[in-house]
Short mmCIF file of C-alpha atoms in Angstrom, two decimals:
data_model
loop_
_atom_site.label_atom_id
_atom_site.label_comp_id
_atom_site.label_asym_id
_atom_site.label_seq_id
_atom_site.Cartn_x
_atom_site.Cartn_y
_atom_site.Cartn_z
CA MET A 833 31.66 127.40 67.20
CA ALA A 834 33.25 130.80 66.50
CA MET A 835 35.35 130.53 69.70
CA ALA A 836 36.57 127.09 68.69
CA SER A 837 37.59 128.38 65.29
CA ARG A 838 39.52 131.23 66.91
CA GLN A 839 41.31 128.86 69.34
CA ALA A 840 42.52 126.51 66.60
CA PRO A 841 44.98 128.97 64.96
CA LEU A 842 46.21 130.03 68.41
CA CYS A 843 46.97 126.41 69.38
CA GLY A 844 48.76 125.86 66.12
CA LEU A 845 50.81 129.02 66.66
CA ALA A 846 51.75 127.90 70.21
CA VAL A 847 52.94 124.53 68.96
CA HIS A 848 54.98 126.23 66.26
CA CYS A 849 56.57 128.60 68.79
CA PHE A 850 57.52 125.78 71.14
CA TRP A 851 59.03 123.86 68.22
CA LEU A 852 61.00 126.93 67.10
CA LEU A 853 62.25 127.60 70.67
CA GLY A 854 63.39 123.99 71.00
CA PHE A 855 65.21 124.18 67.66
CA ILE A 856 67.03 127.39 68.69
CA LEU A 857 68.12 125.88 72.02
CA LEU A 858 69.33 122.75 70.28
CA MET A 859 71.36 124.79 67.80
CA GLU A 860 72.86 126.83 70.66
CA VAL A 861 73.96 123.71 72.51
CA SER A 862 75.34 122.14 69.33
CA ALA A 863 77.27 125.29 68.44
CA ARG A 864 78.81 125.52 71.92
CA PRO A 865 82.30 123.91 72.00
CA ALA A 866 82.34 120.67 73.99
CA ASN A 867 84.29 120.79 77.26
CA HIS A 868 86.23 117.55 77.46
CA SER A 869 88.82 118.78 79.95
CA SER A 870 86.97 117.45 83.00
CA THR A 871 86.47 114.10 81.29
CA ARG A 872 90.16 113.88 80.40
CA GLU A 873 91.10 114.94 83.93
CA ARG A 874 88.90 112.24 85.48
CA ALA A 875 90.39 109.63 83.15
CA ALA A 876 93.94 110.70 84.04
CA ASN A 877 93.16 110.61 87.77
CA ARG A 878 91.65 107.15 87.41
CA GLU A 879 94.69 105.89 85.48
CA GLU A 880 97.10 107.32 88.07
CA LYS A 881 95.07 105.74 90.89
CA GLU A 882 95.21 102.34 89.16
CA LEU A 883 99.00 102.54 88.78
CA LEU A 884 99.76 103.69 92.32
CA PRO A 885 99.72 101.34 95.32
CA PRO A 886 96.59 102.32 97.29
CA ASP A 887 96.91 104.24 100.55
CA HIS A 888 93.94 102.32 101.92
CA LEU A 889 94.01 98.52 102.17
CA ASN A 890 90.70 96.79 102.83
CA GLY A 891 90.74 94.53 105.88
CA VAL A 892 94.02 95.91 107.29
CA LYS A 893 94.07 97.75 110.64
CA LEU A 894 96.39 100.56 109.61
CA GLU A 895 96.52 102.74 106.53
CA MET A 896 99.76 102.93 104.59
CA ASP A 897 100.57 106.21 106.35
CA GLY A 898 100.16 104.58 109.78
CA HIS A 899 96.76 106.08 110.56
CA LEU A 900 94.02 103.89 111.94
CA ASN A 901 91.67 102.35 109.40
CA LYS A 902 88.35 103.69 110.69
CA ASP A 903 86.36 101.30 108.47
CA PHE A 904 88.28 98.18 109.49
CA HIS A 905 85.47 96.45 111.40
CA GLN A 906 82.95 97.13 108.65
CA GLU A 907 85.35 95.77 106.03
CA VAL A 908 86.01 92.49 107.84
CA PHE A 909 82.32 92.06 108.65
CA LEU A 910 80.84 92.95 105.24
CA GLY A 911 83.62 91.84 102.87
CA LYS A 912 83.18 93.01 99.29
CA ASP A 913 79.67 94.23 100.20
CA VAL A 914 81.23 96.95 102.37
CA GLY A 915 79.36 99.66 100.47
CA GLY A 916 76.03 97.83 100.57
CA PHE A 917 74.54 99.71 103.52
CA ASP A 918 73.64 103.22 102.45
CA GLU A 919 72.24 105.81 104.86
CA ASP A 920 69.55 106.58 102.27
CA ALA A 921 68.53 102.93 101.88
CA GLU A 922 65.09 101.82 103.04
CA PRO A 923 65.56 100.91 106.76
CA ARG A 924 63.50 97.73 106.67
CA ARG A 925 65.49 96.41 103.71
CA SER A 926 68.78 97.19 105.48
CA ARG A 927 67.63 95.47 108.69
CA ARG A 928 66.62 92.40 106.74
CA LYS A 929 69.98 92.39 104.94
CA LEU A 930 71.82 92.58 108.27
CA MET A 931 69.77 89.69 109.65
CA VAL A 932 70.62 87.61 106.57
CA ILE A 933 74.30 88.20 107.35
CA PHE A 934 73.65 87.27 110.99
CA SER A 935 72.12 83.95 109.88
CA LYS A 936 75.14 83.18 107.70
CA VAL A 937 77.58 83.85 110.53
CA ASP A 938 75.47 81.81 112.96
CA VAL A 939 76.59 78.43 111.61
CA ASN A 940 75.01 76.31 114.35
CA THR A 941 71.71 78.26 114.12
CA ASP A 942 71.42 78.87 117.86
CA ARG A 943 70.50 82.54 117.20
CA ARG A 944 73.74 83.86 118.65
CA ILE A 945 77.24 84.37 117.25
CA SER A 946 80.27 83.00 119.07
CA ALA A 947 83.84 84.25 118.76
CA LYS A 948 84.77 81.19 116.72
CA GLU A 949 81.89 81.77 114.30
CA MET A 950 82.86 85.43 113.95
CA GLN A 951 86.51 84.44 113.42
CA ARG A 952 85.55 82.12 110.56
CA TRP A 953 83.41 84.88 109.03
CA ILE A 954 86.18 87.48 109.31
CA MET A 955 88.64 85.16 107.55
CA GLU A 956 86.09 84.51 104.80
CA LYS A 957 85.31 88.20 104.26
CA THR A 958 89.01 89.13 104.31
CA ALA A 959 89.59 86.51 101.61
CA GLU A 960 86.93 88.28 99.53
CA HIS A 961 88.96 91.48 99.66
CA PHE A 962 92.01 89.52 98.54
CA GLN A 963 90.15 88.02 95.57
CA GLU A 964 88.96 91.49 94.58
CA ALA A 965 92.57 92.70 94.70
CA VAL A 966 93.67 89.79 92.48
CA LYS A 967 90.96 90.60 89.90
CA GLU A 968 91.88 94.29 89.83
CA ASN A 969 95.57 93.43 89.59
CA LYS A 970 95.03 91.47 86.37
CA ILE A 971 93.56 94.58 84.76
CA HIS A 972 96.27 96.89 86.08
CA PHE A 973 99.06 94.51 85.06
CA ARG A 974 97.80 94.38 81.48
CA ALA A 975 97.89 98.20 81.41
CA VAL A 976 101.62 98.25 82.21
CA ASP A 977 102.49 95.16 80.15
CA PRO A 978 101.36 96.18 76.66
CA ASP A 979 103.57 93.62 74.88
CA GLY A 980 102.01 90.84 76.97
CA ASP A 981 105.28 89.06 77.75
CA GLY A 982 104.26 88.53 81.40
CA HIS A 983 106.99 90.77 82.81
CA VAL A 984 107.16 94.50 83.54
CA SER A 985 110.42 96.39 84.06
CA TRP A 986 110.78 99.37 86.35
CA ASP A 987 111.37 101.62 83.32
CA GLU A 988 108.15 100.40 81.66
CA TYR A 989 106.20 101.12 84.83
CA LYS A 990 107.83 104.53 85.24
CA VAL A 991 106.83 105.53 81.70
CA LYS A 992 103.19 104.59 82.34
CA PHE A 993 103.16 106.29 85.74
CA LEU A 994 104.58 109.58 84.43
CA ALA A 995 102.19 109.46 81.47
CA SER A 996 99.31 109.20 83.96
CA LYS A 997 100.71 112.35 85.62
CA GLY A 998 100.40 114.29 82.35
CA HIS A 999 103.85 113.74 80.82
CA ASN A 1000 104.22 112.81 77.15
CA GLU A 1001 104.63 109.03 77.09
CA LYS A 1002 106.87 108.95 74.01
CA GLU A 1003 109.13 111.72 75.31
CA VAL A 1004 109.53 109.99 78.67
CA ALA A 1005 110.27 106.64 77.00
CA ASP A 1006 112.87 108.25 74.71
CA ALA A 1007 114.52 110.06 77.63
CA ILE A 1008 114.78 106.84 79.65
CA ARG A 1009 116.10 104.93 76.65
CA ASN A 1010 118.77 107.57 76.05
CA HIS A 1011 119.62 107.81 79.78
CA GLU A 1012 118.60 111.45 79.86
CA GLU A 1013 117.50 113.24 83.03
CA LEU A 1014 113.74 113.38 83.46
CA LYS A 1015 112.21 116.79 84.15
CA VAL A 1016 109.82 116.15 87.03
CA ASP A 1017 108.88 118.22 90.06
CA GLU A 1018 110.29 117.48 93.51
CA GLU A 1019 107.10 115.83 94.79
CA THR A 1020 106.88 113.46 91.80
CA GLN A 1021 110.58 112.61 92.18
CA GLU A 1022 110.02 111.68 95.83
CA VAL A 1023 107.07 109.48 94.88
CA LEU A 1024 109.18 107.76 92.22
CA GLU A 1025 111.97 107.02 94.71
CA ASN A 1026 109.52 105.49 97.18
CA LEU A 1027 107.89 103.45 94.42
CA LYS A 1028 111.31 102.21 93.26
CA ASP A 1029 112.14 100.98 96.77
CA ARG A 1030 108.83 99.14 96.88
CA TRP A 1031 109.45 97.75 93.36
CA TYR A 1032 112.77 96.23 94.43
CA GLN A 1033 111.15 94.71 97.52
CA ALA A 1034 108.42 93.10 95.43
CA ASP A 1035 110.98 91.54 93.07
CA SER A 1036 111.34 87.99 94.40
CA PRO A 1037 114.81 86.44 94.33
CA PRO A 1038 116.67 85.95 92.14
CA ALA A 1039 116.18 89.66 91.55
CA ASP A 1040 115.91 90.65 87.88
CA LEU A 1041 114.01 93.96 88.31
CA LEU A 1042 111.20 92.46 86.23
CA LEU A 1043 107.89 91.92 88.01
CA THR A 1044 105.57 89.06 87.14
CA GLU A 1045 101.81 89.41 87.66
CA ASP A 1046 102.10 87.88 91.15
CA GLU A 1047 104.99 90.17 92.06
CA PHE A 1048 103.05 93.16 90.73
CA LEU A 1049 100.21 92.15 93.06
CA SER A 1050 102.68 92.28 95.96
CA PHE A 1051 103.79 95.70 94.75
CA LEU A 1052 100.24 97.09 94.76
CA HIS A 1053 98.93 95.06 97.73
CA PRO A 1054 101.71 94.31 100.23
CA GLU A 1055 99.18 93.04 102.78
CA HIS A 1056 99.07 89.67 101.00
CA SER A 1057 102.82 89.02 100.83
CA ARG A 1058 104.93 88.12 103.86
CA GLY A 1059 108.03 89.80 102.45
CA MET A 1060 106.14 92.96 101.48
CA LEU A 1061 104.31 93.06 104.80
CA LYS A 1062 107.70 93.22 106.46
CA PHE A 1063 108.69 96.15 104.25
CA MET A 1064 105.33 97.82 104.88
CA VAL A 1065 105.78 97.55 108.66
CA LYS A 1066 109.21 99.19 108.42
CA GLU A 1067 107.72 102.07 106.44
CA ILE A 1068 104.92 102.56 108.96
CA VAL A 1069 107.31 102.46 111.92
CA ARG A 1070 109.49 105.03 110.14
CA ASP A 1071 106.42 107.27 109.71
CA LEU A 1072 105.36 106.88 113.36
CA ASP A 1073 108.86 107.48 114.75
CA GLN A 1074 108.31 111.05 115.92
CA ASP A 1075 111.69 111.60 117.60
CA GLY A 1076 113.79 109.97 114.87
CA ASP A 1077 115.40 107.33 117.13
CA LYS A 1078 114.39 104.49 114.76
CA GLN A 1079 112.34 102.75 117.43
CA LEU A 1080 108.70 102.84 118.41
CA SER A 1081 107.46 103.88 121.84
CA LEU A 1082 104.02 103.30 123.28
CA PRO A 1083 103.05 107.01 123.06
CA GLU A 1084 104.09 107.05 119.40
CA PHE A 1085 102.00 103.97 118.68
CA ILE A 1086 98.79 105.14 120.37
CA SER A 1087 99.06 108.75 119.19
CA LEU A 1088 97.56 107.79 115.83
CA PRO A 1089 94.80 110.23 114.87
CA VAL A 1090 91.44 108.62 115.61
CA GLY A 1091 89.42 111.18 113.67
CA THR A 1092 86.25 112.97 114.65
CA VAL A 1093 83.12 111.30 115.96
CA GLU A 1094 79.50 112.35 115.70
CA ASN A 1095 78.08 110.90 118.89
CA GLN A 1096 78.99 109.50 122.28
CA GLN A 1097 78.77 105.91 121.05
CA GLY A 1098 81.39 106.72 118.39
CA GLN A 1099 83.59 108.43 121.00
CA ASP A 1100 83.36 105.36 123.22
CA MET A 1101 84.43 103.20 120.27
CA ASP A 1102 87.44 105.45 119.64
CA ASP A 1103 88.46 105.34 123.30
CA SER A 1104 88.06 101.57 123.30
CA TRP A 1105 90.18 101.32 120.14
CA VAL A 1106 93.05 103.24 121.77
CA ARG A 1107 92.83 101.06 124.88
CA ASP A 1108 92.97 97.94 122.71
CA ARG A 1109 96.02 99.22 120.81
CA LYS A 1110 97.75 99.99 124.10
CA LYS A 1111 97.02 96.46 125.32
CA GLU A 1112 98.26 94.89 122.08
CA PHE A 1113 101.46 96.95 122.17
CA GLU A 1114 102.23 96.03 125.77
CA GLU A 1115 101.20 92.35 125.66
CA LEU A 1116 101.97 91.27 122.10
CA ILE A 1117 104.46 93.57 120.40
CA ASP A 1118 106.80 94.76 123.16
CA SER A 1119 108.14 91.31 124.05
CA ASN A 1120 110.64 92.47 126.72
CA HIS A 1121 108.14 94.96 128.20
CA ASP A 1122 110.56 97.89 128.28
CA GLY A 1123 108.09 100.26 126.59
CA ILE A 1124 110.25 100.47 123.45
CA VAL A 1125 110.23 98.39 120.28
CA THR A 1126 113.39 98.54 118.15
CA MET A 1127 113.65 97.55 114.50
CA GLU A 1128 115.72 94.52 115.54
CA GLU A 1129 113.02 93.51 118.01
CA LEU A 1130 110.42 93.83 115.29
CA GLU A 1131 112.50 91.66 112.97
CA ALA A 1132 112.70 88.97 115.67
CA HIS A 1133 108.92 88.94 116.00
CA MET A 1134 107.98 88.82 112.34
CA TYR A 1135 106.90 85.24 111.95
CA HIS A 1136 103.92 83.43 113.39
CA GLY A 1137 104.61 79.88 114.64
CA SER A 1138 101.29 78.27 113.78
CA HIS A 1139 102.50 74.87 114.99
CA LEU A 1140 103.14 76.20 118.51
CA PRO A 1141 100.64 76.02 121.37
CA LEU A 1142 98.46 79.14 121.53
CA SER A 1143 100.22 80.53 124.63
CA CYS A 1144 103.60 80.38 122.85
CA THR A 1145 102.09 81.71 119.68
CA GLN A 1146 100.72 84.77 121.46
CA ALA A 1147 104.17 85.54 122.82
CA ARG A 1148 105.63 85.52 119.32
CA VAL A 1149 103.06 87.70 117.55
CA GLY A 1150 104.73 90.92 116.37
CA VAL A 1151 103.80 93.95 114.34
CA LEU A 1152 103.81 91.93 111.12
CA ASN A 1153 101.07 89.65 112.40
CA TYR A 1154 99.24 92.65 113.83
CA MET A 1155 99.07 93.91 110.21
CA ASP A 1156 98.57 90.50 108.58
CA PRO A 1157 94.90 90.32 107.44
CA MET A 1158 94.97 86.51 107.18
CA ASN A 1159 96.46 85.79 110.62
CA GLU A 1160 94.07 83.38 112.39
CA TYR A 1161 94.93 84.43 115.93
CA ASN A 1162 94.54 88.04 114.90
CA ALA A 1163 91.11 87.27 113.41
CA LEU A 1164 90.02 85.56 116.65
CA ASN A 1165 91.21 88.53 118.69
CA GLU A 1166 89.24 90.89 116.44
CA ALA A 1167 86.16 88.65 116.67
CA LYS A 1168 86.24 88.87 120.47
CA GLN A 1169 86.69 92.64 120.38
CA MET A 1170 83.83 93.10 117.91
CA ILE A 1171 81.49 90.99 120.02
CA ALA A 1172 82.51 92.83 123.20
CA ILE A 1173 81.50 96.18 121.64
CA ALA A 1174 77.84 95.07 121.37
CA ASP A 1175 77.64 92.38 124.06
CA GLU A 1176 75.22 94.17 126.39
CA ASN A 1177 74.18 91.05 128.33
CA GLN A 1178 77.84 90.03 128.78
CA ASN A 1179 77.34 86.42 127.60
CA HIS A 1180 80.32 86.61 125.18
CA HIS A 1181 78.01 86.10 122.21
CA LEU A 1182 76.35 88.43 119.71
CA GLU A 1183 72.55 88.27 119.50
CA PRO A 1184 70.12 89.74 116.92
CA GLU A 1185 68.98 92.60 119.15
CA GLU A 1186 72.59 93.55 119.87
CA ILE A 1187 73.81 93.54 116.28
CA LEU A 1188 70.85 95.68 115.22
CA LYS A 1189 71.37 98.13 118.06
CA TYR A 1190 75.06 98.50 117.16
CA SER A 1191 74.48 98.39 113.40
CA GLU A 1192 76.51 101.59 112.93
CA PHE A 1193 79.61 99.80 114.21
CA PHE A 1194 79.14 96.78 111.93
CA THR A 1195 77.76 98.42 108.78
CA GLY A 1196 78.37 102.17 109.04
CA SER A 1197 74.59 102.80 109.06
CA LYS A 1198 72.38 103.25 112.10
CA LEU A 1199 69.20 101.19 111.72
CA MET A 1200 66.42 102.52 113.94
CA ASP A 1201 63.71 100.59 115.82
CA TYR A 1202 66.00 97.57 116.14
CA ALA A 1203 64.29 95.95 119.16
CA ARG A 1204 60.79 96.24 117.77
CA ASN A 1205 61.71 94.75 114.40
CA VAL A 1206 64.19 92.01 115.23
CA HIS A 1207 61.73 89.11 115.41
CA GLU A 1208 59.91 90.27 112.30
CA GLU A 1209 63.15 90.42 110.32
CA PHE A 1210 64.11 86.93 111.44
#
């Protein structure tokens, strides 16, 4: 009884001390000045990213700088769910998710995927990327069209862009209005000049230097506009032209950096990718087979004659169609290549065991114990 009476004051004192310590810590945190710089910096970076045309285009083989899109196959296989397979995800759940996709691609339910079925799926998933781009474009267009008149001038865009880079929006607007020289660094000036060229290209005739929402979409996402794709190809060829002769050789085309790989399977995929690009250059792009593609030759091979027989069509596919994400022949060619990567039994079809074994190629995640679990997942 005496011990209990002695413990009671001690407990009360402990509670009081903990309360006092918590109060002091709270006061210290409250008194400390809030650091909003990182928040402001993140917001500025996000705004700049939304205003700039992206370097990476989902579902397109090459990046804007001409480098290979290492995630291309995953993007055209997974569509807008491209980030849905996480390395940390529960393996069984990921396997089941991959088998659900397999069932959707397998239209005739014969438990194997043909090239035609994969082609249809690739077109469908690529369309998803396009719809995502359209949705994002509506938001971005509203940001640069504050008066809501449905048109954005180059000067209006330039004001918003420079404001996202940290310049005072009112000062920039006043300087442009008064035709004064803008004080920007050399790198920003170069970016502005490149953006202006792209702006003019996106301005559909008759040119008025005012972009509508659809034209602004072409400005941000040239992969979905025939005219802008043409401009994009010229830019990429210019970037790949190592000797400055304004034409593209086979070594220049296949010298694109393929990145680093973590295992032999990845290295084999990279080697296969280079072989495929070499084949496409020699058989599809270089029409006169002289090992050189000039800008004039590229211009002559820009358009895809969909009404022609397939053999004639193949002869007319140029770099533009190589880059065109919605080109049907291109999608079929990719479907065949994707199946060939995992087609271990060489039956020209993709089966459940094969897609699980090569899950890293299709999803970016390696799912273990594929053979043992395939029937269970189905």
